[in-house]
One Martini backbone bead per residue (centre of mass of N, CA, C, O) as a GRO file, in nm:
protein
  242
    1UNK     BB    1   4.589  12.956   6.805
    2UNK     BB    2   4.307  13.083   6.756
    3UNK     BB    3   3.998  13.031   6.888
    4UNK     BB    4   3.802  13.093   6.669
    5UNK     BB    5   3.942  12.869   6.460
    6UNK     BB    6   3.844  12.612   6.626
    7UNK     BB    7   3.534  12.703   6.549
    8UNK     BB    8   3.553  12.675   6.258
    9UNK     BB    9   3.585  12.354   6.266
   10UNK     BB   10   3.290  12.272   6.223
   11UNK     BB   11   3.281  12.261   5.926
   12UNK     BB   12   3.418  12.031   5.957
   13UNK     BB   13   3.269  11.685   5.817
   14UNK     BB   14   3.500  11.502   5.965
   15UNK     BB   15   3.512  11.227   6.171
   16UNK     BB   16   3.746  11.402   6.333
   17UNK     BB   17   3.491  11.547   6.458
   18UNK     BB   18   3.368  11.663   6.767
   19UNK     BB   19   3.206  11.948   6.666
   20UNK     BB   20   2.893  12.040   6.579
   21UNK     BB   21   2.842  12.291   6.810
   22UNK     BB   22   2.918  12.645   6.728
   23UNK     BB   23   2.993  12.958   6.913
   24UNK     BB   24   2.997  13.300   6.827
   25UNK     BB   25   3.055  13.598   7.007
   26UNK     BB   26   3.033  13.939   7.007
   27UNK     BB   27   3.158  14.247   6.839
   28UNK     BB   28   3.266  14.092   6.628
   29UNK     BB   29   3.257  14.028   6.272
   30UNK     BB   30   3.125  13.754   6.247
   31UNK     BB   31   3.030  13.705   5.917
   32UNK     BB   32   3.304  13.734   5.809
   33UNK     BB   33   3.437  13.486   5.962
   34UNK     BB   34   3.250  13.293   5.872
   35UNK     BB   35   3.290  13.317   5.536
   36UNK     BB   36   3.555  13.185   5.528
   37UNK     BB   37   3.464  12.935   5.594
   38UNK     BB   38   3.226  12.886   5.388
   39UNK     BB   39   3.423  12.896   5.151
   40UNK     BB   40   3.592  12.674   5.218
   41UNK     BB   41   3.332  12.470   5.178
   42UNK     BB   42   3.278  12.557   4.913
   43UNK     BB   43   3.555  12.469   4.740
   44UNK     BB   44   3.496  12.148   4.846
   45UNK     BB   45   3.212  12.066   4.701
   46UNK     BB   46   3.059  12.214   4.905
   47UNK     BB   47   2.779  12.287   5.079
   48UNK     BB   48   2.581  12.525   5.212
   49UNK     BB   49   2.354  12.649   5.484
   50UNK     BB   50   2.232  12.974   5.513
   51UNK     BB   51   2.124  13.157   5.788
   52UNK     BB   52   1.995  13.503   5.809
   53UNK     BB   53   1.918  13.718   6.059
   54UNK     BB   54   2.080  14.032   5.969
   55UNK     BB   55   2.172  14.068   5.672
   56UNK     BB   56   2.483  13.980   5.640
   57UNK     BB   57   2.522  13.852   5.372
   58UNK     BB   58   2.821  13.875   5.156
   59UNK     BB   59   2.854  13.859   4.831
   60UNK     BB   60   3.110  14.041   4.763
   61UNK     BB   61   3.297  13.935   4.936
   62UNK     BB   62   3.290  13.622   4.873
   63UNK     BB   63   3.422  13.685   4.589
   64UNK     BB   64   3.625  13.760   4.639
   65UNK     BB   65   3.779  13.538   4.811
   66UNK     BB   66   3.734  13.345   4.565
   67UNK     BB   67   3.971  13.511   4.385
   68UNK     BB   68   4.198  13.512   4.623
   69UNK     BB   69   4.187  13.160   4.562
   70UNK     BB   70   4.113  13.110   4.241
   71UNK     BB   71   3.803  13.126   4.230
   72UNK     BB   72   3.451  13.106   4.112
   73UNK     BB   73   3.220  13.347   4.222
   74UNK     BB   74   2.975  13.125   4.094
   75UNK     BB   75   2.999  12.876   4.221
   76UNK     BB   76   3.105  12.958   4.556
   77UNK     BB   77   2.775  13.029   4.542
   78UNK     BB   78   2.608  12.771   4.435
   79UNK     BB   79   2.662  12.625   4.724
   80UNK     BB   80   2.481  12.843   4.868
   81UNK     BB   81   2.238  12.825   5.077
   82UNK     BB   82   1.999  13.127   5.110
   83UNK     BB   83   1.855  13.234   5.394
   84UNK     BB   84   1.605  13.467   5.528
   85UNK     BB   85   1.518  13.650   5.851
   86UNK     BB   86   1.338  13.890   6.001
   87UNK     BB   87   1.162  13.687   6.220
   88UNK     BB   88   1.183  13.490   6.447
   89UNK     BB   89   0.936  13.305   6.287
   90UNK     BB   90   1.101  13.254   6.070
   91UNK     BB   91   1.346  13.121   6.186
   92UNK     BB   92   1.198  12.900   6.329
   93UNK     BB   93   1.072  12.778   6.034
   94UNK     BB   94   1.386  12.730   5.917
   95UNK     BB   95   1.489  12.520   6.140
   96UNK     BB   96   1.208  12.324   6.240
   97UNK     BB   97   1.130  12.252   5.903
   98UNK     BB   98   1.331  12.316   5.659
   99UNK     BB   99   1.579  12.200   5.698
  100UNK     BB  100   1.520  11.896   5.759
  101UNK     BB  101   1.376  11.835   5.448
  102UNK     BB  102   1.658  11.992   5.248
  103UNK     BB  103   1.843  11.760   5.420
  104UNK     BB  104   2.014  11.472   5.369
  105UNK     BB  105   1.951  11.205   5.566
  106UNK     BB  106   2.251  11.055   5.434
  107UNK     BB  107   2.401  11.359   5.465
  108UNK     BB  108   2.638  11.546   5.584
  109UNK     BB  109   2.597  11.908   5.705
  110UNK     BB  110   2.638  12.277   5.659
  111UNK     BB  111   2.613  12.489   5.871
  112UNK     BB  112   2.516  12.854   5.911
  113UNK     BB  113   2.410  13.071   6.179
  114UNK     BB  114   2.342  13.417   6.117
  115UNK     BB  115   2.252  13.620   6.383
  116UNK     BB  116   2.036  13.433   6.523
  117UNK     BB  117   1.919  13.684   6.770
  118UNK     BB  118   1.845  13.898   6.648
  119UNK     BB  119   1.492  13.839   6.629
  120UNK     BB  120   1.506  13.814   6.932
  121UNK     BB  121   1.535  14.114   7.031
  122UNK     BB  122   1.289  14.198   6.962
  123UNK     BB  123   1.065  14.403   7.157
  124UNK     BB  124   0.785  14.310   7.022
  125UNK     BB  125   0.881  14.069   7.166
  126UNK     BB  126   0.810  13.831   7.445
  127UNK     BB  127   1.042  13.710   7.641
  128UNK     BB  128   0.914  13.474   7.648
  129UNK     BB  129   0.902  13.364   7.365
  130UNK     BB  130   1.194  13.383   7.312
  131UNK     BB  131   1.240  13.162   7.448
  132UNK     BB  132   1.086  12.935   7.314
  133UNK     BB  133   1.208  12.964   7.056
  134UNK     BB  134   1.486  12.891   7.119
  135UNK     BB  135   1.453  12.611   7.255
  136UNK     BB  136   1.362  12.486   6.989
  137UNK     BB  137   1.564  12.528   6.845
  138UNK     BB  138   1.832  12.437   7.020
  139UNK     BB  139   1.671  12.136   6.960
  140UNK     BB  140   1.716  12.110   6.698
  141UNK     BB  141   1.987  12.142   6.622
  142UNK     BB  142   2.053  11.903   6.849
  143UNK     BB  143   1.936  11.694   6.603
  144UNK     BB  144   2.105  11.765   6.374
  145UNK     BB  145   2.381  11.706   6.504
  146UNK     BB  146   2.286  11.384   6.539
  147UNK     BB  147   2.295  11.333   6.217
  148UNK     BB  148   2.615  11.500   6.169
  149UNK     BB  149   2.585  11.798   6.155
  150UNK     BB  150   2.704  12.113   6.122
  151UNK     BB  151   2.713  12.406   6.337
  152UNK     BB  152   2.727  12.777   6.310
  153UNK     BB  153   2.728  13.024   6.525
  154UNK     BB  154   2.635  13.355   6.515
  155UNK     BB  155   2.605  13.636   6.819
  156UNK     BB  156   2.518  13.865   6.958
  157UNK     BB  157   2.502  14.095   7.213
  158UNK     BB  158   2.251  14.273   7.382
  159UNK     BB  159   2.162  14.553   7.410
  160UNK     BB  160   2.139  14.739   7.687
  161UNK     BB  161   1.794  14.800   7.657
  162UNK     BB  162   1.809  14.408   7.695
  163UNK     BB  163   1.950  14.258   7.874
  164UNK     BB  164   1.746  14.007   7.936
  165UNK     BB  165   1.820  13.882   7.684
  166UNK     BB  166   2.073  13.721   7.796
  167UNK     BB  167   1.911  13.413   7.790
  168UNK     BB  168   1.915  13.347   7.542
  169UNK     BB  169   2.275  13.357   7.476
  170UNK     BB  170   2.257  13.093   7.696
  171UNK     BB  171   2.123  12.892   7.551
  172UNK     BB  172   2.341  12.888   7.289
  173UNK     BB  173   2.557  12.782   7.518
  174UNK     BB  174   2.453  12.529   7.634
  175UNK     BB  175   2.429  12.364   7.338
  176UNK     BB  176   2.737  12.421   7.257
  177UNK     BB  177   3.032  12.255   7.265
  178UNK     BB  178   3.147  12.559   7.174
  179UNK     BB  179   3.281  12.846   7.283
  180UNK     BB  180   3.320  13.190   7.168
  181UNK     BB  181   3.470  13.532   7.230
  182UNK     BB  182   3.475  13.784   7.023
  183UNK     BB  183   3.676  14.100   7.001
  184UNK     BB  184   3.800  14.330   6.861
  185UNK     BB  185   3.998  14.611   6.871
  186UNK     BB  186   4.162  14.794   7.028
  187UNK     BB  187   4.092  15.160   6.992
  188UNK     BB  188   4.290  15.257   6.779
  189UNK     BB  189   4.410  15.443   6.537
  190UNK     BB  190   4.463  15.189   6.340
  191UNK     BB  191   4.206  15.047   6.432
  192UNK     BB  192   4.007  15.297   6.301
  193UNK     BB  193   4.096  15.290   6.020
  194UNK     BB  194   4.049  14.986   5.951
  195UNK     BB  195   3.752  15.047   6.005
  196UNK     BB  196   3.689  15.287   5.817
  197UNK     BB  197   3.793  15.058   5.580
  198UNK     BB  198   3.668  14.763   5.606
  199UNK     BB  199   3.953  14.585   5.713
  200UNK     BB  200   4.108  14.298   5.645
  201UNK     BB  201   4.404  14.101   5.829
  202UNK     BB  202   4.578  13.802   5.703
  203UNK     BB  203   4.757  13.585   5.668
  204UNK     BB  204   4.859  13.444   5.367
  205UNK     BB  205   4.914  13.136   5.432
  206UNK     BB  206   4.620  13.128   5.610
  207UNK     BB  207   4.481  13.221   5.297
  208UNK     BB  208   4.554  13.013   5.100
  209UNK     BB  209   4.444  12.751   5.236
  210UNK     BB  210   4.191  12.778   5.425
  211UNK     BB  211   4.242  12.730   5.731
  212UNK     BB  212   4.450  12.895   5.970
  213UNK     BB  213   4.287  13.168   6.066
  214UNK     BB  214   4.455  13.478   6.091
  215UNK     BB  215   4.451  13.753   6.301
  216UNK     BB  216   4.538  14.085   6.243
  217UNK     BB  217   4.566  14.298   6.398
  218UNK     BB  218   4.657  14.657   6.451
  219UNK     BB  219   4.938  14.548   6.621
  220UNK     BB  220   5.054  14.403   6.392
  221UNK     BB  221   5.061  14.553   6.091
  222UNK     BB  222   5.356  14.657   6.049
  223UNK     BB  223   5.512  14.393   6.075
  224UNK     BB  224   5.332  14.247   5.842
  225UNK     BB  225   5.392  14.430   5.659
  226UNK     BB  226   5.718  14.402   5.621
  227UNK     BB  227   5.727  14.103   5.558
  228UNK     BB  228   5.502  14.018   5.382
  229UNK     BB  229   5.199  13.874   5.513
  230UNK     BB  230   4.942  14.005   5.358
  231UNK     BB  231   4.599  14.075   5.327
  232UNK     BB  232   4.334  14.339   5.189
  233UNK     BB  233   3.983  14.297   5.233
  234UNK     BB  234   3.754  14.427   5.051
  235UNK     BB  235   3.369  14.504   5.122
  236UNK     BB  236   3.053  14.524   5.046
  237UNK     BB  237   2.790  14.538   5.090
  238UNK     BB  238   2.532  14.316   5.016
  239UNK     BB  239   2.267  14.173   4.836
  240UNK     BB  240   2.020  13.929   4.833
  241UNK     BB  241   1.874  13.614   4.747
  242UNK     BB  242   1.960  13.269   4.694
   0.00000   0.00000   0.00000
């Protein structure tokens, strides 16, 4: 099983998850790979809270998703209660007191924070600030997660030019229990391709039950194909907020 698919199991709710909080970091499309997981809770006639740092969250993709899975995409849309934040201030007010007021305090949330540190890398916050908003996040998070709350972040490691924001996502490193990095299939050109097409390709099987999501690379794509084991998912990025 990909390292990936057991940090995506934070979103399971299941007494039997030792899981609270999960990171996701890497270069790879990190917000498609969570929308997985996402709709498979939403599908489950589970709520899901989704706060979106980087504008990332594509409403065509999980309908997409939702149809290839034989569901209707207006239901495990209208599950997924989506908020947006644009600057790093807006996601700490978002996360340190709008979530926590928004959830049941007597049932267990499924988070899912994409982006989480994108509106942390700008430049024209003050890496002092940014370390203290992250440090209150990542406490609160934590403050979250022992409410019995699951909680999955995805975010980006900083570009070149801001190295030193790597401080940040060492933060969000300490708090979670599992951490996994996640790196796209090197650029061969059948994965330049499968780029180019903005194609994602998945075991079949393991995306009919919304399970066990297992990713086909580009190195593998000619054998799943002969095989007759894949299904490919396309999507234009979405736009709007629920």
């Amino acid at each position: 099983m990909q390292s990936h698919t057991r940090c995506l199991r934070v979103l399971d709710d299941s007494a039997y998850n030792p899981i609270q909080i999960a990171l996701l970091f890497g270069n790879a499309d990190l917000t498609r790979l969570a929308l997985f997981g996402i709709v498979r809770v939403a599908a489950e006639q589970r709520a899901v809270w989704v706060l979106d740092g980087g504008n990332s969250f594509d409403a065509y993709f999980v309908a997409r998703l939702a149809r290839g899975w034989g569901m209707a995409p207006e239901v495990v849309l209208s599950r997924i209660q989506l908020s947006r934040a644009f600057t790093c201030y807006q996601m700490s007010e978002l996360i340190t007191r709008r979530l926590g007021a928004a959830i049941h305090p007597s049932a267990s949330a499924t988070i899912a924070c994409l982006d989480l540190l994108e509106t942390f890398y700008d430049d024209d916050v003050a890496l002092a600030d940014a370390i203290r908003l992250v440090r209150t996040v990542a406490a609160r998070l934590g403050d979250l997660a022992k409410r019995g709350n699951h909680i999955l972040i995805t975010a980006r490691e900083p570009r070149a030019g801001l190295r030193e924001r790597m401080v940040l996502l060492d933060l969000l490193k300490a708090s979670a229990q599992q951490v996994e990095r996640v790196d796209a299939p090197a650029p061969t050109s059948t994965a330049r391709t499968v780029a180019t097409q903005r194609q994602l390709v998945f075991a079949r099987g393991d995306l009919v039950n919304g399970t066990n999501v297992t990713f086909v690379y580009a190195s593998d794509f000619e054998r799943a194909n002969r095989a007759g084991e894949i299904q490919a998912c396309f999507a234009a990025r979405g736009s709007g907020s629920v």
